[in-house]
CSV table of N, CA and C in Angstrom, one decimal:
chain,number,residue,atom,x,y,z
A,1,UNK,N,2.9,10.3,7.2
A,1,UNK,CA,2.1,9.0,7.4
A,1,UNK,C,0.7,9.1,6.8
A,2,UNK,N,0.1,10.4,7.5
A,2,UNK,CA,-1.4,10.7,6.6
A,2,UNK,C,-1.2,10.2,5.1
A,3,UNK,N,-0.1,11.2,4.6
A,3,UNK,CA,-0.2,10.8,2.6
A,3,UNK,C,-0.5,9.5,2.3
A,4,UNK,N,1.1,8.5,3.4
A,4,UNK,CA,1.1,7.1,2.9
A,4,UNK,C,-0.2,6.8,2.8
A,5,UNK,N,-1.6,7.0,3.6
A,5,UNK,CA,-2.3,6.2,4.4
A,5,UNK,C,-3.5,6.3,3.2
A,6,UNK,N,-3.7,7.8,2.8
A,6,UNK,CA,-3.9,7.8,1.9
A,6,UNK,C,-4.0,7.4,0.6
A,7,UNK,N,-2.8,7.1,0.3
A,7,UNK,CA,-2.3,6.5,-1.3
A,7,UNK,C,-2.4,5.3,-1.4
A,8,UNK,N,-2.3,4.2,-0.1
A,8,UNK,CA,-3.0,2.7,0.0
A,8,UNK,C,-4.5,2.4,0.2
A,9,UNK,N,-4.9,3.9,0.9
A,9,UNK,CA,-6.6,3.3,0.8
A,9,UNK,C,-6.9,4.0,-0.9
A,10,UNK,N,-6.6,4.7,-1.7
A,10,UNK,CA,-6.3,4.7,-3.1
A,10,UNK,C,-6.4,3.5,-3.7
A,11,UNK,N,-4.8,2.8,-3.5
A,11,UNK,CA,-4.3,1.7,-4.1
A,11,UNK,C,-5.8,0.7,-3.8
A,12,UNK,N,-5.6,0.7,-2.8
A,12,UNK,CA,-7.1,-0.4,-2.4
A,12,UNK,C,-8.4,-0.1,-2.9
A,13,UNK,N,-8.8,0.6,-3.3
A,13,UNK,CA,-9.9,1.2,-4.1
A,13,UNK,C,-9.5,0.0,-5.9
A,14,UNK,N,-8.3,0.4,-6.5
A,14,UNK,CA,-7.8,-0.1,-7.1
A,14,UNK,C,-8.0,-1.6,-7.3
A,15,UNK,N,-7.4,-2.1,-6.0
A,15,UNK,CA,-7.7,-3.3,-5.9
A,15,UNK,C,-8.6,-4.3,-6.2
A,16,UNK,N,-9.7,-3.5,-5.6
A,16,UNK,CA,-10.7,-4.3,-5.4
A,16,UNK,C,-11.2,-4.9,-7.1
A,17,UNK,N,-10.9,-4.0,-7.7
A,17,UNK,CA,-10.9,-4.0,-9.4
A,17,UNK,C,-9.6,-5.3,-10.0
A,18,UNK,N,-8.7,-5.0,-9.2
A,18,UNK,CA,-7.9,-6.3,-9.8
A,18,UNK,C,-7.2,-6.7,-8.3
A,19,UNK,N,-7.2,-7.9,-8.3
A,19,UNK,CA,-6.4,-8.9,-7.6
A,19,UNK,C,-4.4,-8.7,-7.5
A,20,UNK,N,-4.1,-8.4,-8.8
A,20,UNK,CA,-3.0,-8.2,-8.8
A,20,UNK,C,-2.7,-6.9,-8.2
A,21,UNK,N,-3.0,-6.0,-8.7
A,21,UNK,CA,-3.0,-4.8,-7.8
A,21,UNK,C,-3.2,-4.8,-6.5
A,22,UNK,N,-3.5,-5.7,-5.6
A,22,UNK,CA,-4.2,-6.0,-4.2
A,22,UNK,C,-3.0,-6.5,-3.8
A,23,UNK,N,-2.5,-7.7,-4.4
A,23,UNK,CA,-1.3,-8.1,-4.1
A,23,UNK,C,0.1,-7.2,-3.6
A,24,UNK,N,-0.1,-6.4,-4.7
A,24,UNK,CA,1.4,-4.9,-5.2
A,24,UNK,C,1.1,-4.3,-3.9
A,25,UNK,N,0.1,-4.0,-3.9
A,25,UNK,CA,-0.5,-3.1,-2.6
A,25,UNK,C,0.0,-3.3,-1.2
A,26,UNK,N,-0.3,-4.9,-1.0
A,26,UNK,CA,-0.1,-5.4,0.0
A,26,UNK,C,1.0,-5.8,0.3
A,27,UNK,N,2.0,-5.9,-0.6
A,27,UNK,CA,3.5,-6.4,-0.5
A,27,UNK,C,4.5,-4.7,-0.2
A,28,UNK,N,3.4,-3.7,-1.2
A,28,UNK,CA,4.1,-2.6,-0.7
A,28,UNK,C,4.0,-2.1,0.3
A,29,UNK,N,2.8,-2.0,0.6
A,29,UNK,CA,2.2,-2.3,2.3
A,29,UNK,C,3.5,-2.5,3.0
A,30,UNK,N,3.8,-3.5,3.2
A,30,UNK,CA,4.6,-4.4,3.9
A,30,UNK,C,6.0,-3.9,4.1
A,31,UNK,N,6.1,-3.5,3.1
A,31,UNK,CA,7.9,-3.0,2.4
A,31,UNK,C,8.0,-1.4,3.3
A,32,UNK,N,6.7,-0.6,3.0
A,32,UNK,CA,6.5,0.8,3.6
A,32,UNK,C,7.0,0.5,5.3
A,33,UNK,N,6.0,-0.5,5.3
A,33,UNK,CA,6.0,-0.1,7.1
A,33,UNK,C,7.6,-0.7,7.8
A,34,UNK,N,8.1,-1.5,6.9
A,34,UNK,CA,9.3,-2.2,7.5
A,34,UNK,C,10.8,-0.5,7.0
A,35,UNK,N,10.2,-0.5,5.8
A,35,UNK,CA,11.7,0.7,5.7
A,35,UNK,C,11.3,1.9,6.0
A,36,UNK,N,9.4,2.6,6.5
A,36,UNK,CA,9.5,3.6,6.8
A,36,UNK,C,10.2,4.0,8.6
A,37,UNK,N,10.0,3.2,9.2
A,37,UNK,CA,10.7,2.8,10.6
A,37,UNK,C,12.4,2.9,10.3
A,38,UNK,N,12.9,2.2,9.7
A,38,UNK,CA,14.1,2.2,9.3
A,38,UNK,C,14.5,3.5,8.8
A,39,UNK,N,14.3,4.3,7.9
A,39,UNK,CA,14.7,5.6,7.3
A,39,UNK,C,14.7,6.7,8.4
């Protein structure tokens, strides 16, 4: 969970530079925390 937590405050560093990236982020965001529970 540390790494994930890591690699999105990353990605969000990213972001803030593009919008789309923010978006990917945030949708993977989303996708992580629903199938890391699941797996």
């Amino acid at each position: 969970a540390g790494r994930l937590r890591e690699a999105l405050a990353h990605y969000g560093r990213l972001a803030s530079r593009k919008d789309d990236l923010g978006r990917l982020a945030s949708a993977g965001a989303v996708r992580v925390k629903r199938v890391g529970p699941t797996k």
